[in-house]
């Protein structure tokens, strides 16, 4: 349960952090170039994309871990009667 | 059971956020800067002493066949070495001391925060962000020292069509910049949220117990909940220390082995 909770907060944060960083970068770009509000809007959108990229990477990482655990668990299946399992 | 006694007890129950207050224990002022020894820094020094004692007395009489204490120290070390080997490979061996110190400090800080009357060092974003910012800067410097200018190719995934470059590069940069934020906020949020939850349920126990009659019986429910939460918090404390160290190795891997 603790592990699932940790995984959940991790995935939620990946998305939020991307948006925050993107919006912050856009904000500073605006105050530097005086292009308000377009820098922040663009930064927000880019940050959202970056957040989703991070999210997808984190999920793929987790999925790769699970499949490794499944591979490690495979020899145990061979000892059992396969008919009764499926 | 009058109303005034209830009010008085409510004010005696510590608020759920009071546990995070930083109190100066010994005032130190250097050139106008407040460098007071606070309860936070006192706990950090205590944690360092504990870690030092754990390592020193565990390995003082190192034997070929380890005793209980020595095998605890060796087990922790083997765990970190395994994590570094798995995520970075043979080039990561020189980072084992760093990852090990980071892991054991955060682990002890998280678990020490569950002791009654204790202060959770890692429940402050200033502490966790200091760690994360240090790791972030370290990753950049190691990347530049090891790979030179080629390290900036990290921001361009292989096989990107030229017309997507103006879009992909900012996305990769934002994705990279969000690393210290996710790293620090995850640890801070997990520790803070768990401790607030524990305090709130503990507050329920006290106020229901004071209410008297049937309410005192109902007060057993939050007590049971708090016990279960305590077990969960212990898992969270250990898992978050592990996740922090694991992600540090993953980030260092990107700087050491430039894969794309």
PDB file of N, CA and C in Angstrom, chain A residues 7 56-72, chain B residues 86:
ATOM      1  N   UNK A   7       4.024   5.698  -5.480  1.00  0.00           N
ATOM      2  CA  UNK A   7       3.965   5.754  -6.940  1.00  0.00           C
ATOM      3  C   UNK A   7       2.933   6.791  -7.395  1.00  0.00           C
ATOM      4  N   UNK A  56       4.678  10.162 -18.873  1.00  0.00           N
ATOM      5  CA  UNK A  56       4.778   8.962 -19.716  1.00  0.00           C
ATOM      6  C   UNK A  56       6.062   8.214 -19.426  1.00  0.00           C
ATOM      7  N   UNK A  57       7.162   8.962 -19.239  1.00  0.00           N
ATOM      8  CA  UNK A  57       8.448   8.312 -18.952  1.00  0.00           C
ATOM      9  C   UNK A  57       8.385   7.573 -17.618  1.00  0.00           C
ATOM     10  N   UNK A  58       7.782   8.233 -16.615  1.00  0.00           N
ATOM     11  CA  UNK A  58       7.703   7.604 -15.290  1.00  0.00           C
ATOM     12  C   UNK A  58       6.852   6.339 -15.350  1.00  0.00           C
ATOM     13  N   UNK A  59       5.739   6.408 -16.091  1.00  0.00           N
ATOM     14  CA  UNK A  59       4.850   5.243 -16.175  1.00  0.00           C
ATOM     15  C   UNK A  59       5.551   4.102 -16.902  1.00  0.00           C
ATOM     16  N   UNK A  60       6.262   4.440 -18.002  1.00  0.00           N
ATOM     17  CA  UNK A  60       6.966   3.396 -18.744  1.00  0.00           C
ATOM     18  C   UNK A  60       8.044   2.741 -17.892  1.00  0.00           C
ATOM     19  N   UNK A  61       8.703   3.576 -17.069  1.00  0.00           N
ATOM     20  CA  UNK A  61       9.724   3.062 -16.158  1.00  0.00           C
ATOM     21  C   UNK A  61       9.100   2.058 -15.182  1.00  0.00           C
ATOM     22  N   UNK A  62       7.966   2.465 -14.604  1.00  0.00           N
ATOM     23  CA  UNK A  62       7.293   1.590 -13.640  1.00  0.00           C
ATOM     24  C   UNK A  62       6.859   0.290 -14.301  1.00  0.00           C
ATOM     25  N   UNK A  63       6.368   0.409 -15.542  1.00  0.00           N
ATOM     26  CA  UNK A  63       5.866  -0.767 -16.235  1.00  0.00           C
ATOM     27  C   UNK A  63       7.016  -1.736 -16.542  1.00  0.00           C
ATOM     28  N   UNK A  64       8.168  -1.163 -16.913  1.00  0.00           N
ATOM     29  CA  UNK A  64       9.331  -2.015 -17.184  1.00  0.00           C
ATOM     30  C   UNK A  64       9.728  -2.769 -15.934  1.00  0.00           C
ATOM     31  N   UNK A  65       9.615  -2.108 -14.772  1.00  0.00           N
ATOM     32  CA  UNK A  65       9.958  -2.738 -13.497  1.00  0.00           C
ATOM     33  C   UNK A  65       9.025  -3.910 -13.213  1.00  0.00           C
ATOM     34  N   UNK A  66       7.739  -3.713 -13.465  1.00  0.00           N
ATOM     35  CA  UNK A  66       6.748  -4.762 -13.200  1.00  0.00           C
ATOM     36  C   UNK A  66       7.010  -5.965 -14.079  1.00  0.00           C
ATOM     37  N   UNK A  67       7.331  -5.716 -15.378  1.00  0.00           N
ATOM     38  CA  UNK A  67       7.542  -6.838 -16.269  1.00  0.00           C
ATOM     39  C   UNK A  67       8.795  -7.621 -15.870  1.00  0.00           C
ATOM     40  N   UNK A  68       9.795  -6.918 -15.312  1.00  0.00           N
ATOM     41  CA  UNK A  68      10.978  -7.620 -14.820  1.00  0.00           C
ATOM     42  C   UNK A  68      10.618  -8.526 -13.649  1.00  0.00           C
ATOM     43  N   UNK A  69       9.747  -8.017 -12.792  1.00  0.00           N
ATOM     44  CA  UNK A  69       9.313  -8.821 -11.653  1.00  0.00           C
ATOM     45  C   UNK A  69       8.545 -10.047 -12.136  1.00  0.00           C
ATOM     46  N   UNK A  70       7.792  -9.863 -13.204  1.00  0.00           N
ATOM     47  CA  UNK A  70       7.043 -10.994 -13.758  1.00  0.00           C
ATOM     48  C   UNK A  70       7.987 -12.031 -14.343  1.00  0.00           C
ATOM     49  N   UNK A  71       9.039 -11.569 -15.019  1.00  0.00           N
ATOM     50  CA  UNK A  71      10.028 -12.489 -15.584  1.00  0.00           C
ATOM     51  C   UNK A  71      10.702 -13.271 -14.459  1.00  0.00           C
ATOM     52  N   UNK A  72      11.017 -12.561 -13.372  1.00  0.00           N
ATOM     53  CA  UNK A  72      11.675 -13.220 -12.244  1.00  0.00           C
ATOM     54  C   UNK A  72      10.755 -14.270 -11.618  1.00  0.00           C
TER      55      UNK A  72
ATOM     56  N   UNK B  86      22.839  -1.335 -10.405  1.00  0.00           N
ATOM     57  CA  UNK B  86      21.715  -1.618 -11.287  1.00  0.00           C
ATOM     58  C   UNK B  86      21.369  -0.412 -12.156  1.00  0.00           C
TER      59      UNK B  86
END
